[in-house]
């Protein structure tokens, strides 16, 4: 028979003004004897324990923040087969890694933005199953990373936003060629090269666009008014021609109908001639259409030449800046 | 969530039907499912980049020999995409291109529905969108953050038919997405308004306590719990995930000054904070007047944003656990991309622990209508949804219960997932 | 009461005359059918009959399949079904029956396969049929019946609600918004012994009554996101709202339900003159009316029958056949409709329909029109829908009156007498058959007078019971009592009602809680994710339609209530109150705020807490705004006691 227990818990939450104050204090580490107890303590701290693959557990302290300290990691030692451990942005330090080092089945370890250093890494060298190690945003250096070559199964290592240098990574890659390191200096160089190529092409295109625009501005723009007039005239001509063509077509259709309705040879001749005249008129109209379109294009180019030139100049400046950035990137990655 | 044998409510309904039985029958109790001691495996997170309106494949990821856009080499020998997307080309070893999408529906809304749910729209009821499925299968219940968030990355043109809104349908309203309408503004109503929230909460607390005493019922508990979670979220560090100002200028520049890029950045932050599924949508890809000019204008920011996202995820070691999917509801006609085209189009995936650096499926290369037919490995909408769910670690053989006790499989039974890309 | 002895005798007889059936025997619908539905009917039901065996009804089980009858009354050992279940031969997958489930089936066969339906066959209709009764008499009869049932089940009903509880509840149920402070004070302070009945009458005479019922039915007819497509297709939100408004004016005018139903079902013409024509396209597909869609909606809304499965095949779990579904749909075969109009093609030919290709089975077969449960109607080819409407709204039609009565009961009690509310069938019996008959008869005999039925229900003690729960009460006992209508449930305000209540509390008919500023440009047209204030509020604060006691709001809704600036910015009514002469004191203002939100006066403790808060406030108006904020964030505000 269940009572409404959960609601009373919330009642307690609301009766205290504690809601307005700081979050409740974090329970300190207390030794446990069973796995079930350890699980309960971990959940109390805000950790999440999940199944990870076939054998093994994932313990996720990702959202607990400063609540998790080195001591709390001892709970992990009471769990069977911790395979994945997430400690990103927790208050864990090198001391805590002493406990982590004892989790011999650990396969993935996340230590982003924690206060660990090279000394802490030394304690991990016993993790024979470790495949993935994430040190993003920590203070490890080339020397610390070098120790990791002792990890036989290491396949992925992340050291972005750390003091680790490109040289250090290269050295490590030589010592442990099976490990994929991010960032990878070789890849970064490729990327920089390709970015430079792209930027160079962009500069060339921008220069071309500028040249065309300036040419138009110099040659066509002065003729803008004249071109417009020519366009208007041509348009008028075109409308007349279209009208004429339509009328002739109608005449041709009528003639054809008359023929079909039982006219004789004369009707046929009329129809054919009408048809011919209509087609000619159509062709003439087409030609005027083409010319009008050309004039329209030119008139447009004349009209917006000045603006296009300005835009193209801006684009060229931007492209040149991109090229400079790309060059810098490439130099940095050497 | 697949239902337990009988929901509690049903049991009580039935017991009430038997007038002569007021006491509990023993076997009711045994049906209370024991809560699992360990939560399910984590699964992966997903960032869906939805290009609403139908982006042209020949102007993005499947250029053709005489097409309007030229093909360019990428980081993977043998794979070419349009030259307008150079940075994405450099990410190709972390990407998979699916070029043989063949999805039968050319109407905007019906196609959006189809590609979000894997089912064709029926009049009898609605199907849950893939984001809601992910929320129900991968999210933690009663978590501070919702498991599914959508981000509006703006539009450059108002077209593309009716907006599709992800609905949870029979999965339950708690899996409806949280909508961020403006990435620059973050989560609406997250910031305290008026200065004295602490005092007001104290004023509220005394009345609430009394009410809970007089009405100790599930609805009261649920409301107070939701309220409590909202207040905790306002104070929690995780809510800072919604605030783009927390990122460095450098990072924000890398993603590009456009709303799309900033939305990608916000999506990365949300995944880091534990959101399982983020859908970033950008509207206006329905280029009936021809795709070339428009996509040429969009390519710079799309290239910058999406490639920055992939690189950033990789740097942080998140790429294996995060699947990025770029797509629309269909493609566009071969040639100038002027019409809707569902017979042969492309989507692009990245990360997610997939076997990347490859292309799945082929479209015709030659002839007047190059790219108009799928020549290898056609992928239907059910195939696509099933693959997506498998990649995220969701069991696609599950069944839910829809209205009228109707069993609904998560993925259509005819779906053939693309196992070639799954590890 | 003359009816009292009858019900006691009926129950006693049921107990005594049923041969050797004990009070706790397993019953088919309650104990056995759920197991069969989950484990067996998929292969031995309407969709498939493996081995020729259908297990949906007792006659079907007795008929059996290829291996002969499945059950033998009182002899489990000789029952083929039991033998196979016991040995785990069935079901042939991994999910075997548990020991408890097997015990239920065995016990049921051994007891002679009793069913709830048998027991309810001779349920007493409780009042003389053929005439309309005084609402108070009906109300008293409802109460006597429910009390008897509770008594037999050894459940003690909850006491009467306090005035404040009842006041707010009846305003919300009948007019869809909380009372104003003045209205609340007026009721609470009245010494009239008959004030509750008078309030019910008064509320039924307001236009808001019509509005609330109109929009409730609007939501039952169409889902919030309407089925509209085609590139650039416009969603008929406005037209759907107009349908609600049209229904509202009919309800407010007191038009009988049969007239309203006929006007909907036989509507033809343009939506501008007949808002109800949109009913067909809303229940159709792709914005067009379909016979199957019209049949399904009509069956669910007006007949209490769930037909969605039977469109494509015989319903696996219910006894409806696909033929019956299409026979009903045939009445709508000549109807064409979209979001603008509905028309009927004339011309003769037999009234029949061809099952379309979209159906799983039997596509291409012709099915003649037939009223549900009867053979083909005698109808001339022309007047299909009118003939159907006439049959449906006839006084003795078995579906019409009880479907509405059940829905109305569901509306007030968050639980129908038959559940789900549109699933009337033999194997889903009403929990209170006498009550169902009473309400259906009363409704029909009053000429389908909706207001009359509302009066009958709202004047009953059952409706006026408190929703309070004693501290430490057993959850299961409370649930059983509520399910037997011995206590009013605690319900969540729907979005419409919440919005109107907020507008009233803030004195702002244009209250807008949208998350974004329209000036930001995200609100353009139907490809926009955020459109107009009303729609956006409905989307955000929607509730569980099937279960009003289910609180489903989450973080986005709570954040909106906590932090949206509008809710802290004060109210016009408050400003007017503060400007009144003589200037009101703090107590008076706080009381005013409590009355306009929670519809009651503050307790001493609440007054003290408000005082403490107001002392800290920088200026009085800010302080009062804070108190108002607090009140709309109270759980008591969002819920309906």
Tab-separated table of N, CA, C and O in Angstrom, chain C residues 70-164:
chain	number	residue	atom	x	y	z
C	70	UNK	N	-12.785	-23.639	-27.633
C	70	UNK	CA	-11.597	-23.294	-26.866
C	70	UNK	C	-11.817	-23.484	-25.380
C	70	UNK	O	-10.878	-23.684	-24.635
C	71	UNK	N	-13.079	-23.359	-24.949
C	71	UNK	CA	-13.342	-23.440	-23.506
C	71	UNK	C	-14.549	-24.331	-23.246
C	71	UNK	O	-15.439	-24.448	-24.070
C	72	UNK	N	-14.526	-24.936	-22.064
C	72	UNK	CA	-15.691	-25.682	-21.615
C	72	UNK	C	-16.039	-25.124	-20.250
C	72	UNK	O	-15.210	-25.140	-19.338
C	73	UNK	N	-17.301	-24.655	-20.113
C	73	UNK	CA	-17.673	-23.964	-18.881
C	73	UNK	C	-17.422	-24.853	-17.680
C	73	UNK	O	-17.765	-26.035	-17.665
C	74	UNK	N	-16.818	-24.258	-16.645
C	74	UNK	CA	-16.580	-24.913	-15.357
C	74	UNK	C	-15.596	-26.076	-15.424
C	74	UNK	O	-15.431	-26.785	-14.436
C	75	UNK	N	-14.943	-26.264	-16.550
C	75	UNK	CA	-14.027	-27.396	-16.619
C	75	UNK	C	-12.744	-26.963	-17.293
C	75	UNK	O	-12.573	-27.134	-18.501
C	76	UNK	N	-11.854	-26.374	-16.501
C	76	UNK	CA	-10.622	-25.863	-17.099
C	76	UNK	C	-9.802	-26.989	-17.691
C	76	UNK	O	-9.202	-26.851	-18.750
C	77	UNK	N	-9.781	-28.128	-17.009
C	77	UNK	CA	-8.932	-29.236	-17.463
C	77	UNK	C	-9.331	-29.702	-18.844
C	77	UNK	O	-8.489	-30.171	-19.627
C	78	UNK	N	-10.617	-29.558	-19.181
C	78	UNK	CA	-11.059	-30.012	-20.501
C	78	UNK	C	-11.054	-28.878	-21.518
C	78	UNK	O	-11.454	-29.068	-22.667
C	79	UNK	N	-10.613	-27.663	-21.119
C	79	UNK	CA	-10.639	-26.520	-22.036
C	79	UNK	C	-9.329	-26.448	-22.783
C	79	UNK	O	-8.268	-26.312	-22.176
C	80	UNK	N	-9.438	-26.518	-24.097
C	80	UNK	CA	-8.252	-26.519	-24.950
C	80	UNK	C	-7.397	-25.282	-24.688
C	80	UNK	O	-6.172	-25.341	-24.622
C	81	UNK	N	-8.054	-24.121	-24.555
C	81	UNK	CA	-7.317	-22.869	-24.349
C	81	UNK	C	-6.500	-22.959	-23.073
C	81	UNK	O	-5.320	-22.616	-23.031
C	82	UNK	N	-7.105	-23.473	-21.991
C	82	UNK	CA	-6.390	-23.550	-20.731
C	82	UNK	C	-5.215	-24.509	-20.852
C	82	UNK	O	-4.117	-24.248	-20.368
C	83	UNK	N	-5.460	-25.645	-21.529
C	83	UNK	CA	-4.394	-26.651	-21.603
C	83	UNK	C	-3.168	-26.035	-22.273
C	83	UNK	O	-2.036	-26.215	-21.826
C	84	UNK	N	-3.398	-25.290	-23.338
C	84	UNK	CA	-2.240	-24.764	-24.064
C	84	UNK	C	-1.551	-23.632	-23.326
C	84	UNK	O	-0.354	-23.444	-23.420
C	85	UNK	N	-2.355	-22.883	-22.582
C	85	UNK	CA	-1.746	-21.804	-21.810
C	85	UNK	C	-0.964	-22.380	-20.646
C	85	UNK	O	0.149	-21.933	-20.335
C	86	UNK	N	-1.546	-23.382	-20.008
C	86	UNK	CA	-0.881	-23.940	-18.835
C	86	UNK	C	0.474	-24.520	-19.192
C	86	UNK	O	1.453	-24.358	-18.470
C	87	UNK	N	0.521	-25.193	-20.359
C	87	UNK	CA	1.774	-25.837	-20.732
C	87	UNK	C	2.738	-24.869	-21.415
C	87	UNK	O	3.793	-25.268	-21.883
C	88	UNK	N	2.342	-23.591	-21.483
C	88	UNK	CA	3.175	-22.574	-22.126
C	88	UNK	C	3.356	-22.789	-23.624
C	88	UNK	O	4.226	-22.176	-24.238
C	89	UNK	N	2.526	-23.669	-24.181
C	89	UNK	CA	2.571	-23.818	-25.640
C	89	UNK	C	2.097	-22.513	-26.276
C	89	UNK	O	2.547	-22.129	-27.352
C	90	UNK	N	1.176	-21.865	-25.600
C	90	UNK	CA	0.697	-20.576	-26.083
C	90	UNK	C	1.014	-19.504	-25.052
C	90	UNK	O	0.888	-19.777	-23.861
C	91	UNK	N	1.312	-18.271	-25.343
C	91	UNK	CA	1.588	-17.779	-26.696
C	91	UNK	C	2.937	-18.284	-27.201
C	91	UNK	O	3.840	-18.510	-26.394
C	92	UNK	N	3.080	-18.469	-28.492
C	92	UNK	CA	4.270	-19.128	-29.028
C	92	UNK	C	5.478	-18.221	-29.156
C	92	UNK	O	6.245	-18.351	-30.071
C	93	UNK	N	5.636	-17.273	-28.237
C	93	UNK	CA	6.824	-16.422	-28.289
C	93	UNK	C	7.453	-16.423	-26.916
C	93	UNK	O	7.122	-17.275	-26.087
C	94	UNK	N	8.330	-15.456	-26.640
C	94	UNK	CA	9.021	-15.485	-25.341
C	94	UNK	C	8.178	-14.965	-24.202
C	94	UNK	O	8.495	-15.184	-23.053
C	95	UNK	N	7.098	-14.221	-24.545
C	95	UNK	CA	6.378	-13.542	-23.461
C	95	UNK	C	5.245	-14.430	-22.954
C	95	UNK	O	4.090	-14.269	-23.339
C	96	UNK	N	5.577	-15.340	-22.087
C	96	UNK	CA	4.552	-16.255	-21.567
C	96	UNK	C	3.707	-15.556	-20.515
C	96	UNK	O	4.085	-14.534	-19.952
C	97	UNK	N	2.563	-16.195	-20.201
C	97	UNK	CA	1.693	-15.638	-19.174
C	97	UNK	C	2.302	-15.870	-17.798
C	97	UNK	O	2.913	-16.885	-17.539
C	98	UNK	N	2.097	-14.891	-16.924
C	98	UNK	CA	2.605	-15.062	-15.568
C	98	UNK	C	1.669	-15.991	-14.791
C	98	UNK	O	0.552	-16.282	-15.230
C	99	UNK	N	2.134	-16.402	-13.617
C	99	UNK	CA	1.322	-17.318	-12.805
C	99	UNK	C	-0.012	-16.670	-12.457
C	99	UNK	O	-1.067	-17.304	-12.493
C	100	UNK	N	0.030	-15.377	-12.132
C	100	UNK	CA	-1.206	-14.686	-11.761
C	100	UNK	C	-2.174	-14.637	-12.934
C	100	UNK	O	-3.386	-14.857	-12.780
C	101	UNK	N	-1.653	-14.361	-14.112
C	101	UNK	CA	-2.534	-14.287	-15.282
C	101	UNK	C	-3.162	-15.649	-15.561
C	101	UNK	O	-4.355	-15.765	-15.855
C	102	UNK	N	-2.346	-16.695	-15.440
C	102	UNK	CA	-2.896	-18.030	-15.679
C	102	UNK	C	-3.979	-18.339	-14.658
C	102	UNK	O	-5.033	-18.902	-14.992
C	103	UNK	N	-3.723	-17.947	-13.402
C	103	UNK	CA	-4.717	-18.214	-12.353
C	103	UNK	C	-6.036	-17.538	-12.687
C	103	UNK	O	-7.114	-18.114	-12.500
C	104	UNK	N	-5.957	-16.310	-13.191
C	104	UNK	CA	-7.184	-15.588	-13.528
C	104	UNK	C	-7.962	-16.338	-14.593
C	104	UNK	O	-9.192	-16.515	-14.496
C	105	UNK	N	-7.283	-16.818	-15.612
C	105	UNK	CA	-7.985	-17.507	-16.699
C	105	UNK	C	-8.578	-18.816	-16.201
C	105	UNK	O	-9.742	-19.146	-16.478
C	106	UNK	N	-7.775	-19.521	-15.451
C	106	UNK	CA	-8.288	-20.803	-14.936
C	106	UNK	C	-9.501	-20.567	-14.054
C	106	UNK	O	-10.520	-21.245	-14.187
C	107	UNK	N	-9.359	-19.574	-13.148
C	107	UNK	CA	-10.469	-19.281	-12.235
C	107	UNK	C	-11.716	-18.877	-12.990
C	107	UNK	O	-12.841	-19.221	-12.625
C	108	UNK	N	-11.504	-18.184	-14.057
C	108	UNK	CA	-12.647	-17.692	-14.812
C	108	UNK	C	-13.392	-18.836	-15.492
C	108	UNK	O	-14.628	-18.912	-15.444
C	109	UNK	N	-12.644	-19.726	-16.088
C	109	UNK	CA	-13.298	-20.878	-16.724
C	109	UNK	C	-14.004	-21.698	-15.664
C	109	UNK	O	-15.154	-22.128	-15.831
C	110	UNK	N	-13.313	-21.891	-14.533
C	110	UNK	CA	-13.902	-22.715	-13.474
C	110	UNK	C	-15.191	-22.110	-12.935
C	110	UNK	O	-16.117	-22.823	-12.564
C	111	UNK	N	-15.270	-20.778	-12.920
C	111	UNK	CA	-16.469	-20.138	-12.377
C	111	UNK	C	-17.591	-20.107	-13.382
C	111	UNK	O	-18.653	-19.543	-13.129
C	112	UNK	N	-17.373	-20.673	-14.551
C	112	UNK	CA	-18.430	-20.680	-15.542
C	112	UNK	C	-18.376	-19.500	-16.484
C	112	UNK	O	-19.357	-19.154	-17.134
C	113	UNK	N	-17.227	-18.855	-16.564
C	113	UNK	CA	-17.002	-17.749	-17.498
C	113	UNK	C	-17.966	-16.587	-17.298
C	113	UNK	O	-18.684	-16.201	-18.227
C	114	UNK	N	-18.017	-16.064	-16.069
C	114	UNK	CA	-18.957	-14.951	-15.845
C	114	UNK	C	-18.444	-13.673	-16.508
C	114	UNK	O	-17.248	-13.469	-16.658
C	115	UNK	N	-19.398	-12.840	-16.914
C	115	UNK	CA	-19.024	-11.564	-17.516
C	115	UNK	C	-19.730	-10.436	-16.785
C	115	UNK	O	-20.810	-10.612	-16.234
C	116	UNK	N	-19.103	-9.287	-16.807
C	116	UNK	CA	-19.741	-8.109	-16.219
C	116	UNK	C	-21.013	-7.789	-16.995
C	116	UNK	O	-22.023	-7.375	-16.427
C	117	UNK	N	-20.943	-7.980	-18.300
C	117	UNK	CA	-22.095	-7.645	-19.138
C	117	UNK	C	-23.336	-8.413	-18.707
C	117	UNK	O	-24.434	-7.850	-18.657
C	118	UNK	N	-23.131	-9.710	-18.371
C	118	UNK	CA	-24.292	-10.489	-17.915
C	118	UNK	C	-24.916	-9.839	-16.706
C	118	UNK	O	-26.123	-9.733	-16.587
C	119	UNK	N	-24.022	-9.443	-15.788
C	119	UNK	CA	-24.538	-8.899	-14.538
C	119	UNK	C	-25.259	-7.596	-14.742
C	119	UNK	O	-26.115	-7.231	-13.947
C	120	UNK	N	-24.871	-6.905	-15.789
C	120	UNK	CA	-25.465	-5.591	-15.957
C	120	UNK	C	-26.679	-5.586	-16.860
C	120	UNK	O	-27.302	-4.558	-17.070
C	121	UNK	N	-27.002	-6.771	-17.389
C	121	UNK	CA	-28.063	-6.776	-18.391
C	121	UNK	C	-29.362	-6.181	-17.864
C	121	UNK	O	-30.070	-5.475	-18.571
C	122	UNK	N	-29.654	-6.476	-16.614
C	122	UNK	CA	-30.950	-6.003	-16.120
C	122	UNK	C	-30.792	-4.810	-15.218
C	122	UNK	O	-31.513	-4.684	-14.244
C	123	UNK	N	-29.860	-3.935	-15.529
C	123	UNK	CA	-29.665	-2.767	-14.684
C	123	UNK	C	-30.912	-1.907	-14.689
C	123	UNK	O	-31.552	-1.697	-15.713
C	124	UNK	N	-31.216	-1.424	-13.544
C	124	UNK	CA	-32.412	-0.625	-13.349
C	124	UNK	C	-32.217	0.776	-13.916
C	124	UNK	O	-31.255	1.433	-13.597
C	125	UNK	N	-33.125	1.243	-14.769
C	125	UNK	CA	-32.981	2.610	-15.287
C	125	UNK	C	-33.250	3.677	-14.236
C	125	UNK	O	-33.052	4.842	-14.483
C	126	UNK	N	-33.709	3.319	-13.093
C	126	UNK	CA	-33.777	4.204	-11.927
C	126	UNK	C	-34.908	5.229	-11.928
C	126	UNK	O	-35.346	5.638	-10.881
C	127	UNK	N	-35.344	5.699	-13.032
C	127	UNK	CA	-36.461	6.640	-13.052
C	127	UNK	C	-37.359	6.267	-14.214
C	127	UNK	O	-36.890	5.723	-15.209
C	128	UNK	N	-38.640	6.628	-14.106
C	128	UNK	CA	-39.576	6.296	-15.175
C	128	UNK	C	-39.100	6.926	-16.479
C	128	UNK	O	-38.706	8.089	-16.506
C	129	UNK	N	-39.172	6.159	-17.549
C	129	UNK	CA	-38.766	6.714	-18.837
C	129	UNK	C	-39.952	7.387	-19.494
C	129	UNK	O	-41.073	7.261	-19.055
C	130	UNK	N	-39.669	8.114	-20.560
C	130	UNK	CA	-40.742	8.704	-21.350
C	130	UNK	C	-41.104	10.110	-20.937
C	130	UNK	O	-41.922	10.751	-21.567
C	131	UNK	N	-40.461	10.617	-19.862
C	131	UNK	CA	-40.774	12.016	-19.552
C	131	UNK	C	-39.564	12.689	-18.948
C	131	UNK	O	-38.663	12.049	-18.406
C	132	UNK	N	-39.598	13.995	-19.028
C	132	UNK	CA	-38.497	14.791	-18.478
C	132	UNK	C	-38.755	15.010	-17.004
C	132	UNK	O	-39.878	15.286	-16.593
C	133	UNK	N	-37.706	14.865	-16.191
C	133	UNK	CA	-37.885	15.027	-14.745
C	133	UNK	C	-37.269	16.333	-14.266
C	133	UNK	O	-36.485	16.959	-14.956
C	134	UNK	N	-37.640	16.693	-13.052
C	134	UNK	CA	-37.056	17.883	-12.449
C	134	UNK	C	-35.571	17.635	-12.209
C	134	UNK	O	-35.197	16.564	-11.731
C	135	UNK	N	-34.714	18.605	-12.518
C	135	UNK	CA	-33.274	18.367	-12.364
C	135	UNK	C	-32.902	17.914	-10.955
C	135	UNK	O	-32.023	17.072	-10.785
C	136	UNK	N	-33.600	18.470	-9.954
C	136	UNK	CA	-33.225	18.084	-8.598
C	136	UNK	C	-33.562	16.618	-8.346
C	136	UNK	O	-32.841	15.939	-7.615
C	137	UNK	N	-34.650	16.143	-8.947
C	137	UNK	CA	-35.001	14.741	-8.765
C	137	UNK	C	-33.956	13.846	-9.429
C	137	UNK	O	-33.511	12.849	-8.863
C	138	UNK	N	-33.561	14.239	-10.631
C	138	UNK	CA	-32.538	13.442	-11.317
C	138	UNK	C	-31.251	13.448	-10.515
C	138	UNK	O	-30.608	12.416	-10.327
C	139	UNK	N	-30.889	14.646	-10.033
C	139	UNK	CA	-29.644	14.748	-9.268
C	139	UNK	C	-29.696	13.834	-8.061
C	139	UNK	O	-28.725	13.123	-7.757
C	140	UNK	N	-30.812	13.850	-7.366
C	140	UNK	CA	-30.925	13.014	-6.172
C	140	UNK	C	-30.836	11.543	-6.544
C	140	UNK	O	-30.228	10.739	-5.833
C	141	UNK	N	-31.415	11.187	-7.684
C	141	UNK	CA	-31.350	9.788	-8.113
C	141	UNK	C	-29.923	9.384	-8.431
C	141	UNK	O	-29.481	8.282	-8.083
C	142	UNK	N	-29.197	10.290	-9.104
C	142	UNK	CA	-27.783	10.000	-9.383
C	142	UNK	C	-27.067	9.701	-8.079
C	142	UNK	O	-26.329	8.714	-7.956
C	143	UNK	N	-27.315	10.557	-7.105
C	143	UNK	CA	-26.592	10.396	-5.832
C	143	UNK	C	-26.954	9.099	-5.138
C	143	UNK	O	-26.077	8.385	-4.648
C	144	UNK	N	-28.230	8.805	-5.107
C	144	UNK	CA	-28.625	7.572	-4.427
C	144	UNK	C	-27.947	6.378	-5.084
C	144	UNK	O	-27.418	5.497	-4.419
C	145	UNK	N	-27.972	6.373	-6.413
C	145	UNK	CA	-27.356	5.255	-7.138
C	145	UNK	C	-25.868	5.137	-6.836
C	145	UNK	O	-25.370	4.062	-6.498
C	146	UNK	N	-25.178	6.256	-6.936
C	146	UNK	CA	-23.731	6.196	-6.701
C	146	UNK	C	-23.432	5.793	-5.269
C	146	UNK	O	-22.510	5.017	-5.011
C	147	UNK	N	-24.211	6.314	-4.348
C	147	UNK	CA	-23.951	5.975	-2.948
C	147	UNK	C	-24.152	4.496	-2.700
C	147	UNK	O	-23.386	3.870	-1.964
C	148	UNK	N	-25.179	3.939	-3.317
C	148	UNK	CA	-25.411	2.501	-3.129
C	148	UNK	C	-24.219	1.701	-3.607
C	148	UNK	O	-23.753	0.774	-2.959
C	149	UNK	N	-23.744	2.073	-4.774
C	149	UNK	CA	-22.618	1.331	-5.350
C	149	UNK	C	-21.396	1.449	-4.454
C	149	UNK	O	-20.695	0.472	-4.190
C	150	UNK	N	-21.146	2.661	-3.978
C	150	UNK	CA	-19.995	2.861	-3.106
C	150	UNK	C	-20.146	2.041	-1.836
C	150	UNK	O	-19.192	1.459	-1.330
C	151	UNK	N	-21.376	1.998	-1.342
C	151	UNK	CA	-21.638	1.258	-0.119
C	151	UNK	C	-21.311	-0.210	-0.299
C	151	UNK	O	-20.651	-0.832	0.525
C	152	UNK	N	-21.807	-0.752	-1.392
C	152	UNK	CA	-21.557	-2.166	-1.643
C	152	UNK	C	-20.068	-2.429	-1.770
C	152	UNK	O	-19.560	-3.455	-1.348
C	153	UNK	N	-19.368	-1.492	-2.374
C	153	UNK	CA	-17.920	-1.669	-2.533
C	153	UNK	C	-17.157	-1.272	-1.287
C	153	UNK	O	-15.932	-1.225	-1.298
C	154	UNK	N	-17.882	-0.938	-0.222
C	154	UNK	CA	-17.277	-0.563	1.056
C	154	UNK	C	-16.347	0.633	0.928
C	154	UNK	O	-15.271	0.675	1.513
C	155	UNK	N	-16.764	1.635	0.141
C	155	UNK	CA	-15.980	2.858	0.012
C	155	UNK	C	-16.790	4.002	0.583
C	155	UNK	O	-17.967	4.153	0.287
C	156	UNK	N	-16.131	4.814	1.385
C	156	UNK	CA	-16.847	5.934	1.992
C	156	UNK	C	-16.633	7.163	1.129
C	156	UNK	O	-15.496	7.591	0.923
C	157	UNK	N	-17.690	7.777	0.631
C	157	UNK	CA	-17.504	8.919	-0.278
C	157	UNK	C	-16.966	10.139	0.461
C	157	UNK	O	-17.099	10.263	1.677
C	158	UNK	N	-16.377	11.030	-0.286
C	158	UNK	CA	-15.842	12.260	0.292
C	158	UNK	C	-16.994	13.178	0.668
C	158	UNK	O	-18.112	13.029	0.212
C	159	UNK	N	-16.688	14.145	1.508
C	159	UNK	CA	-17.723	15.061	1.951
C	159	UNK	C	-18.006	16.130	0.912
C	159	UNK	O	-17.448	16.149	-0.180
C	160	UNK	N	-18.891	17.051	1.286
C	160	UNK	CA	-19.249	18.120	0.368
C	160	UNK	C	-18.123	19.122	0.252
C	160	UNK	O	-17.389	19.362	1.204
C	161	UNK	N	-18.018	19.768	-0.934
C	161	UNK	CA	-16.990	20.790	-1.123
C	161	UNK	C	-17.360	22.035	-0.348
C	161	UNK	O	-18.521	22.323	-0.112
C	162	UNK	N	-16.322	22.810	0.020
C	162	UNK	CA	-16.626	24.110	0.614
C	162	UNK	C	-17.134	25.022	-0.478
C	162	UNK	O	-16.882	24.781	-1.659
C	163	UNK	N	-17.703	26.106	-0.056
C	163	UNK	CA	-18.227	27.061	-1.034
C	163	UNK	C	-17.151	27.533	-2.014
C	163	UNK	O	-17.382	27.620	-3.215
C	164	UNK	N	-15.971	27.857	-1.468
C	164	UNK	CA	-14.926	28.399	-2.349
C	164	UNK	C	-14.513	27.377	-3.394
C	164	UNK	O	-14.282	27.709	-4.558
